[in-house]
Coordinates of C-alpha atoms (C1' of nucleotides) in Angstrom, one line a residue:
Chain U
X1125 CA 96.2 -131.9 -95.3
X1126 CA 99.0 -130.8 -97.4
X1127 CA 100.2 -134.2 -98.9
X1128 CA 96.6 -134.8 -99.9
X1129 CA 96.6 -131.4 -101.7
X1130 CA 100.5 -132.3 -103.2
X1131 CA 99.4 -135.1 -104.9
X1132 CA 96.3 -133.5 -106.5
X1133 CA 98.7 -130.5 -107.5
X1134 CA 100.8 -133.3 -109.1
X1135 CA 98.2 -135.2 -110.9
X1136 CA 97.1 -131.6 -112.9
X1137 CA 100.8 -132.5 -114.4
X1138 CA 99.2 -135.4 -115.9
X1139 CA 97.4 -138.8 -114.7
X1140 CA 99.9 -141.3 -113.7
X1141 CA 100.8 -144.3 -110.6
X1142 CA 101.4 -144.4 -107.5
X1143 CA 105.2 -145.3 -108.2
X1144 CA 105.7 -142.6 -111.3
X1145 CA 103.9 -140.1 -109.2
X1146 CA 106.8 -140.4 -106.2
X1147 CA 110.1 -141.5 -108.3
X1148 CA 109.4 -139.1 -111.1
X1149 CA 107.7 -135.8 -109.0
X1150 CA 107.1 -136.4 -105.6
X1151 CA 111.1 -136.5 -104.8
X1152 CA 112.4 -134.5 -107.2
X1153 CA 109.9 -131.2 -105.9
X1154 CA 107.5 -131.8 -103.0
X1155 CA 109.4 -133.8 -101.2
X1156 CA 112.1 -130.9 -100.7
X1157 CA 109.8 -129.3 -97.9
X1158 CA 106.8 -131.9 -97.8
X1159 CA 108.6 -135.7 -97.4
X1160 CA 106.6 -138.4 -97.6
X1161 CA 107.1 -142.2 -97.8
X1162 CA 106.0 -145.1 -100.4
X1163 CA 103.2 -146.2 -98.2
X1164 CA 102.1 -142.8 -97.3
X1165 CA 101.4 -141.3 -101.1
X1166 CA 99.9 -145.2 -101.6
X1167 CA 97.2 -144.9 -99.1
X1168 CA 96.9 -141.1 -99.7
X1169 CA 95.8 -141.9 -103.4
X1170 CA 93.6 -144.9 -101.9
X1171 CA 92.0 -142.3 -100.0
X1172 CA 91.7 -139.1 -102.8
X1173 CA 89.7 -141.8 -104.6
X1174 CA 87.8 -142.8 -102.2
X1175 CA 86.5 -139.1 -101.7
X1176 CA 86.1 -138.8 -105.9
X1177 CA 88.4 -135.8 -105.6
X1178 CA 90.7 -138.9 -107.8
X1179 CA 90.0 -141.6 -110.0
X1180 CA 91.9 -144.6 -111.1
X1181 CA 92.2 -147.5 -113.5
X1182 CA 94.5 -150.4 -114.2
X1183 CA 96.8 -150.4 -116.8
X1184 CA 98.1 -153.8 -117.9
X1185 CA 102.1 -153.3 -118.4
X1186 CA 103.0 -155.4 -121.5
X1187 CA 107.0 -154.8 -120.2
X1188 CA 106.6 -154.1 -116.8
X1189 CA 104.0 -155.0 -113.6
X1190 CA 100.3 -153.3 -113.7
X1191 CA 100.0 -150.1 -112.7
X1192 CA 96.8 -148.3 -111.4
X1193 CA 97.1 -144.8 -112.8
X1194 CA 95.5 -141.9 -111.0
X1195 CA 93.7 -138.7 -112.8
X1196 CA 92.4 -135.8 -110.7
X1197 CA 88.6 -135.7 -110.9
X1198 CA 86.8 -131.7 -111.3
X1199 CA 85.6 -132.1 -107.6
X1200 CA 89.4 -132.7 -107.1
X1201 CA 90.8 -129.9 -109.0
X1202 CA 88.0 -127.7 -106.8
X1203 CA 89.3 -128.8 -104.3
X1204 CA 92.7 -128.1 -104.7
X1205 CA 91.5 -124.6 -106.0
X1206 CA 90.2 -123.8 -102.8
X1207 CA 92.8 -125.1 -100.3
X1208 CA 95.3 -123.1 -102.9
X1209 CA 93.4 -119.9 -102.6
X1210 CA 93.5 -119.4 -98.4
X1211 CA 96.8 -119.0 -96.6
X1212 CA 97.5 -121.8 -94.8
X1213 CA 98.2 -121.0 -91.0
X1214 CA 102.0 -120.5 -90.6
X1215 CA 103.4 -123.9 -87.9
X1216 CA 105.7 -123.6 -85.6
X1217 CA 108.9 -125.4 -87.8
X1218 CA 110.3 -128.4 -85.6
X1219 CA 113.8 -129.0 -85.1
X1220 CA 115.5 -131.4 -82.7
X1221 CA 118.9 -129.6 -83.1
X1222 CA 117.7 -126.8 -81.6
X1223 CA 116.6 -128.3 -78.7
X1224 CA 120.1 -129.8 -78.4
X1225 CA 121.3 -126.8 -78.6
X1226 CA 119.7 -125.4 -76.2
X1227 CA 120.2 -127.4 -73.2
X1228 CA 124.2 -127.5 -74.7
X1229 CA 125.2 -126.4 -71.3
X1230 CA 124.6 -129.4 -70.1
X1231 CA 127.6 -131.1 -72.3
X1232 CA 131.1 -130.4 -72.7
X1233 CA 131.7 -127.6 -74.5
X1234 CA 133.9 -129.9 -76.9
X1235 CA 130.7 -132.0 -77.5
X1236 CA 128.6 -128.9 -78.0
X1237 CA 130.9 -127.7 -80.9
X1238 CA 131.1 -131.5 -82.2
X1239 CA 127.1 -131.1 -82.7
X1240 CA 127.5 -127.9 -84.4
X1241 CA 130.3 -128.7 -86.8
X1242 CA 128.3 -132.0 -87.7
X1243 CA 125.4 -129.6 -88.0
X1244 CA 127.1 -127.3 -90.3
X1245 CA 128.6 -130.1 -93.0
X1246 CA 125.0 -131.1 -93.1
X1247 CA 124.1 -128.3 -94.1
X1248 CA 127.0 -127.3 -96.5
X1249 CA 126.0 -130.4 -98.3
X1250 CA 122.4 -129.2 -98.5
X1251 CA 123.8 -126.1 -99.8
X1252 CA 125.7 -127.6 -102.6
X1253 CA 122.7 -130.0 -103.5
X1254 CA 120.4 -126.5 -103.4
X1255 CA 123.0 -125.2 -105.5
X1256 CA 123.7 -127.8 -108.5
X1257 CA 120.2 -128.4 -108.8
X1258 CA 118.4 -126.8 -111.7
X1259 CA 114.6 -127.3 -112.9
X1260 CA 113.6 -128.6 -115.4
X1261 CA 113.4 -125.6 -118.3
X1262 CA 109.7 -126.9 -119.2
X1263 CA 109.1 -127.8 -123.0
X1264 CA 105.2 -126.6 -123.2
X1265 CA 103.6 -123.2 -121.5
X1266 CA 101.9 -125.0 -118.7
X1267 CA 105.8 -126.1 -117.2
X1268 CA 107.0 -122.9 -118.3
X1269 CA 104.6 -121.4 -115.9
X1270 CA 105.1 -124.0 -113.1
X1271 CA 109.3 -123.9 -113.8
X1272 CA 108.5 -120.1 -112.2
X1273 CA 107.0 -121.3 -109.0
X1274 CA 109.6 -124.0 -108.4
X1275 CA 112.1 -121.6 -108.9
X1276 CA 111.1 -119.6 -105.9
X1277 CA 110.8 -122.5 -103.8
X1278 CA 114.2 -123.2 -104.8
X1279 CA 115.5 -119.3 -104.1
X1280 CA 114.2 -120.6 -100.7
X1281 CA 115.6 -123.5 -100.4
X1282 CA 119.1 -121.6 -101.0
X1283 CA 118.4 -118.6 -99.3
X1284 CA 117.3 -120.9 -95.9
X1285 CA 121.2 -122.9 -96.1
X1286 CA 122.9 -119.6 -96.8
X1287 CA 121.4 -118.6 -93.7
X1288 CA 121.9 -121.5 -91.7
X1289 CA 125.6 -121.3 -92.5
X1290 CA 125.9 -118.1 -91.3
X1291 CA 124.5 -118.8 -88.1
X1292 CA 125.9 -121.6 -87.4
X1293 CA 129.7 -120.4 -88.5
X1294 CA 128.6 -117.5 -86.1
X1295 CA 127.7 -120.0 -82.7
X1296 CA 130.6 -122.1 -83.5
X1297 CA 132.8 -118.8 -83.0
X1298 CA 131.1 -117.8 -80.3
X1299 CA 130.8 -121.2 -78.5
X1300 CA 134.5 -121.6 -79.5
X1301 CA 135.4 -118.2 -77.4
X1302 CA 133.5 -119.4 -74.3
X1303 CA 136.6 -120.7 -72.1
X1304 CA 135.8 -124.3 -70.8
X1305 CA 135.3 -122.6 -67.6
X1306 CA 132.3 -120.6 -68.3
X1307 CA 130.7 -123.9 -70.0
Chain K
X305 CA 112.2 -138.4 -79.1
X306 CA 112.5 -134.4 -79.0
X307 CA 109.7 -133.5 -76.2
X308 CA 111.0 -137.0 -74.1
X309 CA 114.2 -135.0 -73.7
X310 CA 113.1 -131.5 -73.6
X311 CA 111.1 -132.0 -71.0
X312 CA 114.1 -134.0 -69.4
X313 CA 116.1 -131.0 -69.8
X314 CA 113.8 -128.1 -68.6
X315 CA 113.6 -130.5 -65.3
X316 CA 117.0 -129.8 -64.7
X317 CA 116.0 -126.1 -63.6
X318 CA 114.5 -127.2 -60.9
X319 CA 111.6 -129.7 -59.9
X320 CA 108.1 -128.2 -61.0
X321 CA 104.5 -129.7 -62.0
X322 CA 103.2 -130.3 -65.3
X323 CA 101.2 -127.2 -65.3
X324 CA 104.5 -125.1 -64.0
X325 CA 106.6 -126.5 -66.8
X326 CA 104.4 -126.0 -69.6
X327 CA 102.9 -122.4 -68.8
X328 CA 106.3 -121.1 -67.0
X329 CA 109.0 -122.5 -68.7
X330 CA 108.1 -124.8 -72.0
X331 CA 106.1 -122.1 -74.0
X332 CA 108.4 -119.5 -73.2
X333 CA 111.3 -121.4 -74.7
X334 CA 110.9 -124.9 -76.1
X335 CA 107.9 -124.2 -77.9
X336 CA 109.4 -121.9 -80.1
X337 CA 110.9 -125.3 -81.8
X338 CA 109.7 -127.5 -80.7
X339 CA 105.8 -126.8 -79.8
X340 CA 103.4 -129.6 -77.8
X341 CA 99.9 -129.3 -76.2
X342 CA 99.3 -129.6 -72.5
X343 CA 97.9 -132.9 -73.4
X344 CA 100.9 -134.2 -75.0
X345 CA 103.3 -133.4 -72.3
X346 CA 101.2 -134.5 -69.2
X347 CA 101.4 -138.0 -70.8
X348 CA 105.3 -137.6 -71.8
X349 CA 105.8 -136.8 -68.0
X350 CA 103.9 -139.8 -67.2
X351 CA 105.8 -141.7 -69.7
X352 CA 108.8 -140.8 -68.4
X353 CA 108.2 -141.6 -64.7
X354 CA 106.9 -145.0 -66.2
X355 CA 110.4 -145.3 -67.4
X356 CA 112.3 -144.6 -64.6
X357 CA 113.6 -141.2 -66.3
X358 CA 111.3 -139.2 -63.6
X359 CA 109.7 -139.3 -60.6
X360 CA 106.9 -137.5 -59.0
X361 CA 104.8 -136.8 -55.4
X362 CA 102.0 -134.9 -54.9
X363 CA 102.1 -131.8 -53.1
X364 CA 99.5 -130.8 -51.5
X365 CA 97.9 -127.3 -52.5
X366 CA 96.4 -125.0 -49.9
X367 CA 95.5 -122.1 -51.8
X368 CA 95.6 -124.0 -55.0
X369 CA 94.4 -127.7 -56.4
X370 CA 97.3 -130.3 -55.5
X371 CA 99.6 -130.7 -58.3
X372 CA 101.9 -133.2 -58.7
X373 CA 105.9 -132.6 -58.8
X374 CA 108.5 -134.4 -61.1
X375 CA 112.1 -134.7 -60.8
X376 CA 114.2 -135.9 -62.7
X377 CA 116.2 -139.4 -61.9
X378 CA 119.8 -140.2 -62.2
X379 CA 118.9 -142.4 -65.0
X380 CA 116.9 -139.5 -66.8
X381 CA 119.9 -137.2 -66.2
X382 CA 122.0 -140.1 -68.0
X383 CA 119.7 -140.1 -71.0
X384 CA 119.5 -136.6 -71.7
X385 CA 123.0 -136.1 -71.9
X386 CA 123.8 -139.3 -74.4
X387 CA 120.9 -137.7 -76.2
X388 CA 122.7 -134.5 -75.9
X389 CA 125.8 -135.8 -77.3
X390 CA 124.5 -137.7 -80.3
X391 CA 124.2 -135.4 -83.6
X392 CA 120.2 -135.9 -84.6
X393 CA 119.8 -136.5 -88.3
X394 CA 119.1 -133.6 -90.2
X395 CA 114.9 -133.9 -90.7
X396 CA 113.3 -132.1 -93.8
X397 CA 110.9 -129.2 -92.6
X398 CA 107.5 -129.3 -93.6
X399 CA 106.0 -126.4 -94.5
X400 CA 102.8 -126.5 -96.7
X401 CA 102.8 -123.1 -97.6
X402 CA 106.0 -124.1 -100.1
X403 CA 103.3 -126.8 -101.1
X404 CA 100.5 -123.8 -102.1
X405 CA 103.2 -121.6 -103.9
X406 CA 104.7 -124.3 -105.7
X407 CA 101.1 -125.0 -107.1
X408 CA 100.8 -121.0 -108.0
X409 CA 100.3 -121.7 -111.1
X410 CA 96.8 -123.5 -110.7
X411 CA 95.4 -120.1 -108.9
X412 CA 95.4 -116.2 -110.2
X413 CA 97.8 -113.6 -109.8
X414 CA 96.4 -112.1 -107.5
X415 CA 95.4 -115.1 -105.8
X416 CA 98.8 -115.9 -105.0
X417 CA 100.3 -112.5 -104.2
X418 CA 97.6 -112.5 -101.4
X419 CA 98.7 -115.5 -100.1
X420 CA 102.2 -114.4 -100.4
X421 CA 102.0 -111.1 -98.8
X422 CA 99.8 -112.6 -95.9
X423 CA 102.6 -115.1 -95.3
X424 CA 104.6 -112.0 -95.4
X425 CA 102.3 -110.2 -92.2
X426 CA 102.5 -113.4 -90.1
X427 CA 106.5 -113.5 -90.8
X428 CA 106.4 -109.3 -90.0
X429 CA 104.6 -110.1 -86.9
X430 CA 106.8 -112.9 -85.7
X431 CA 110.2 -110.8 -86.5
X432 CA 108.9 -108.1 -84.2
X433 CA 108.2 -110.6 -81.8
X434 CA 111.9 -112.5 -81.7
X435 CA 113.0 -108.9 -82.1
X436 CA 111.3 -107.6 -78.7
X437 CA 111.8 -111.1 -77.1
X438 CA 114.6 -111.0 -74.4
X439 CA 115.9 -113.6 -72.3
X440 CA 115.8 -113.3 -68.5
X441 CA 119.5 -112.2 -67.8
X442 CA 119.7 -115.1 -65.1
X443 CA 120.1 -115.0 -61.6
X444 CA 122.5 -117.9 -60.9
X445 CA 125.7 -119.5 -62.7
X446 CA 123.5 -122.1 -64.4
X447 CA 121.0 -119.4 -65.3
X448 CA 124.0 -117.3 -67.1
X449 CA 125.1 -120.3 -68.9
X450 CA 121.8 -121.5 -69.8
X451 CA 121.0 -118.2 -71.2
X452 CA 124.3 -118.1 -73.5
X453 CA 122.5 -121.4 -75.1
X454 CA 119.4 -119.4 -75.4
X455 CA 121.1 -116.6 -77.1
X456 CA 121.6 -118.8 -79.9
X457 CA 118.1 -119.9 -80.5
X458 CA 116.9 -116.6 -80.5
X459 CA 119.8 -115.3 -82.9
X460 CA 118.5 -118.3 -85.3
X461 CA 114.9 -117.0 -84.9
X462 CA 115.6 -113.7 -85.8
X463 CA 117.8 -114.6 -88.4
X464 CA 115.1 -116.5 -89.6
X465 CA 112.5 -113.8 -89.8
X466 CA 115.0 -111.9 -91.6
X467 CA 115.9 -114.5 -94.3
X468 CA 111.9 -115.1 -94.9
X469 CA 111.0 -111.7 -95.2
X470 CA 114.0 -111.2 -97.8
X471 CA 112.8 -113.7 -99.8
X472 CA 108.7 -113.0 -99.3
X473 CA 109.8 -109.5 -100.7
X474 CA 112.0 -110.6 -103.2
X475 CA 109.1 -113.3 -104.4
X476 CA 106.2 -110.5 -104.4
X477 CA 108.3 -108.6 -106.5
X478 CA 108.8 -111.0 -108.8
X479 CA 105.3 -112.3 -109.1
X480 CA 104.5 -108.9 -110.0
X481 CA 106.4 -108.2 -112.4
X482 CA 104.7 -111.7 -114.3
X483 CA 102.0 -110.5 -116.3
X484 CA 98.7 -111.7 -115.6
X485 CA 98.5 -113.3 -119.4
X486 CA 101.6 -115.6 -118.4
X487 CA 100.3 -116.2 -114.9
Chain G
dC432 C1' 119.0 -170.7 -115.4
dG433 C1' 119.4 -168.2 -111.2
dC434 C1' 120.0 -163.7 -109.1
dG435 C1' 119.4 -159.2 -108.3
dA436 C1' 117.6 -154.7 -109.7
dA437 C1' 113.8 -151.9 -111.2
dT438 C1' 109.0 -151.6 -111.4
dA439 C1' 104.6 -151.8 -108.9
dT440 C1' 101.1 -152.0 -105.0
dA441 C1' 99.4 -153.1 -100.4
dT442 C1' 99.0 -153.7 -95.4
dG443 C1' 100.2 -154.3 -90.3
dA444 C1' 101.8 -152.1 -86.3
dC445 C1' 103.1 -148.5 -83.8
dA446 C1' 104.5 -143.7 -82.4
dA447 C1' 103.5 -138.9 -82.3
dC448 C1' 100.4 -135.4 -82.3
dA449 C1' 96.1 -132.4 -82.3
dC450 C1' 91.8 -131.4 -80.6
dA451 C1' 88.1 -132.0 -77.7
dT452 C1' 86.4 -132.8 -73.3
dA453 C1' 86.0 -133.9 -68.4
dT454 C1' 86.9 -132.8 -63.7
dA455 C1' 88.1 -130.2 -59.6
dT456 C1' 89.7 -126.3 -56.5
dG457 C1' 90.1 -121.6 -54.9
dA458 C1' 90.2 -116.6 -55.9
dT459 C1' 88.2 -112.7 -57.9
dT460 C1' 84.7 -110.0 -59.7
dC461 C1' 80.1 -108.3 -60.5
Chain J
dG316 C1' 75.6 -115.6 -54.7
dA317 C1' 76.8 -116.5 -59.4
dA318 C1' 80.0 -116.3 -62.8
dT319 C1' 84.4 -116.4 -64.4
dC320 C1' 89.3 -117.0 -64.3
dA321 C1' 93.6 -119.3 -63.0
dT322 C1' 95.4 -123.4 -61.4
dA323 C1' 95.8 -128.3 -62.0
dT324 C1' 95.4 -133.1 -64.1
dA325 C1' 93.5 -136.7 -67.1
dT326 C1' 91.7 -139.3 -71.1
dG327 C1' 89.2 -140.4 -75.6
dT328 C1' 89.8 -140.4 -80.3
dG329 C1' 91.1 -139.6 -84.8
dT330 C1' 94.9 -138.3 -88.1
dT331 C1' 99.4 -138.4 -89.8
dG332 C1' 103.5 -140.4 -90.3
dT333 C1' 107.3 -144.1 -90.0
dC334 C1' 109.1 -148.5 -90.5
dA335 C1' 108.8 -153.0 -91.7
dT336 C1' 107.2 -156.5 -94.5
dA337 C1' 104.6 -159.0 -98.2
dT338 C1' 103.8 -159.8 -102.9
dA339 C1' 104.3 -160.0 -108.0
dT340 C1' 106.5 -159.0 -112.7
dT341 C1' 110.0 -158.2 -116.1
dC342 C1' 114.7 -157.3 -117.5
dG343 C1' 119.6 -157.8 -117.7
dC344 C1' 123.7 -160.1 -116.3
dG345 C1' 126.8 -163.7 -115.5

DNA sequence: CGCGAATATATGACAACACATATATGATTC
DNA sequence: GAATCATATATGTGTTGTCATATATTCGCG
């Protein structure tokens, strides 16, 4: 239900489209730890509206293509409200690499350590991308307030590939001293 | 593709039913990255025989129900280890409760620090959990190796734990310090 | 004027997954 | 003897997500 409760979250920024909502927002914040696609956040909205938690109207582009522009409704800020209010139920975080990993001794050692050194530039370039990027400093209270939140995500966003660095700079060395042998 | 091939793998141990592999060896490993329902993997197995990848018989049950037994094929074997081989693209993780925090703003003070330091118990509870959790020291050459792959996961998860809970504190100390009039 | 890029929305098809439910056997417990 | 638990497998169904594709407009460039 998240992505349903994302969008809402975005639409208290103010009402917009579909497209402005997801080049504009969506990927520059959610989609750092809630990724969604084009056709996703289109049927999403289809669907907020059909529940009256959104409405929508068209907007005839003089310059551009029409655009149907979303506003949260007060059932939908309710809504969001509540599913804001009740800690969510922490999930089990997927991750194909570490299933990889795990059955590593059934590849070459060499291979093993090719997957983690790909593993690791991956992440040192999530690292530097976690590190240049800066919020927006927020030119009215209300993204002065929200410039706050997004900066802890982001302290967790840096904090998880500082992390991940470490670990994996510590199971390449330890992989590394396994002799072929023992692999 | 994940469960197609950790499934694969944990039939490398040793031929076992669907029942075996789930309650003796998937939730005690694989399901700490990779979690799926019994459901879900009695229909991968059955997928996987469909593809040639497995293959099963029925062994009859005295003192239990029958159960049916996979093995894994030469072709399976060949899959999982190109899969093995092959670095998996690095896959955003979702986690909604980055969604609720970054939307702090929209609830109280309070509101959020109690979602933040419940998020902080779970986390608590699952560092003690990695921390107690030990791998069987393994009985066989395989077994030894297999656990030296296993020691890696679990370093991640505790390192993990540890990263989260750094962070929870560090962000429950900061929300506090924001005063309820700029919340 | 044609072409591609940016803007803008929509749907079809499929895969993966979660949750519920159905069914059956044998052992243990009260 | 009834109830419950552990063992064991199977399927129905709805949701979410991914990928591809279709369609339309306006602008800028060569």
């Amino acid at each position: 239900m998240s992505l349903r409760h994302a969008i809402l979250g975005l639409l208290t920024f103010q009402p917009m489209s579909g497209y402005a909502l997801k080049t504009r927002y969506f990927d520059c914040s959610i989609a750092h730890f809630w990724p969604a696609d084009q056709a996703q956040i289109y049927r999403t909205l289809q669907s907020l509206e059909a529940e009256g938690l959104a409405e929508s109207h068209t907007v005839v582009g003089e310059t551009r293509p029409n655009s149907r522009v979303y506003r949260i409704t007060q059932a939908g800020q309710a809504a969001l409200s509540e599913w804001l209010g009740v800690a969510q139920p922490l999930v089990t975080q997927k991750d194909s690499f570490l299933v990889q990993l795990y059955f590593g001794r059934l590849i070459s050692r060499d291979q093993i350590l090719a997957v983690l050194r790909a593993r690791r530039a991956e992440h040192a370039r999530l690292q530097d991308y976690y590190q240049r990027l800066d919020l927006p400093p927020g030119d009215s209270p209300m993204m002065r307030r929200q410039a706050r939140f997004g900066g802890l995500t982001l302290d967790f966003a840096r904090r998880r590939e500082t992390m991940m660095l470490d670990w994996l700079d510590a199971s390449i060395a330890e992989v590394e001293g396994w002799s072929e042998g023992q692999v």
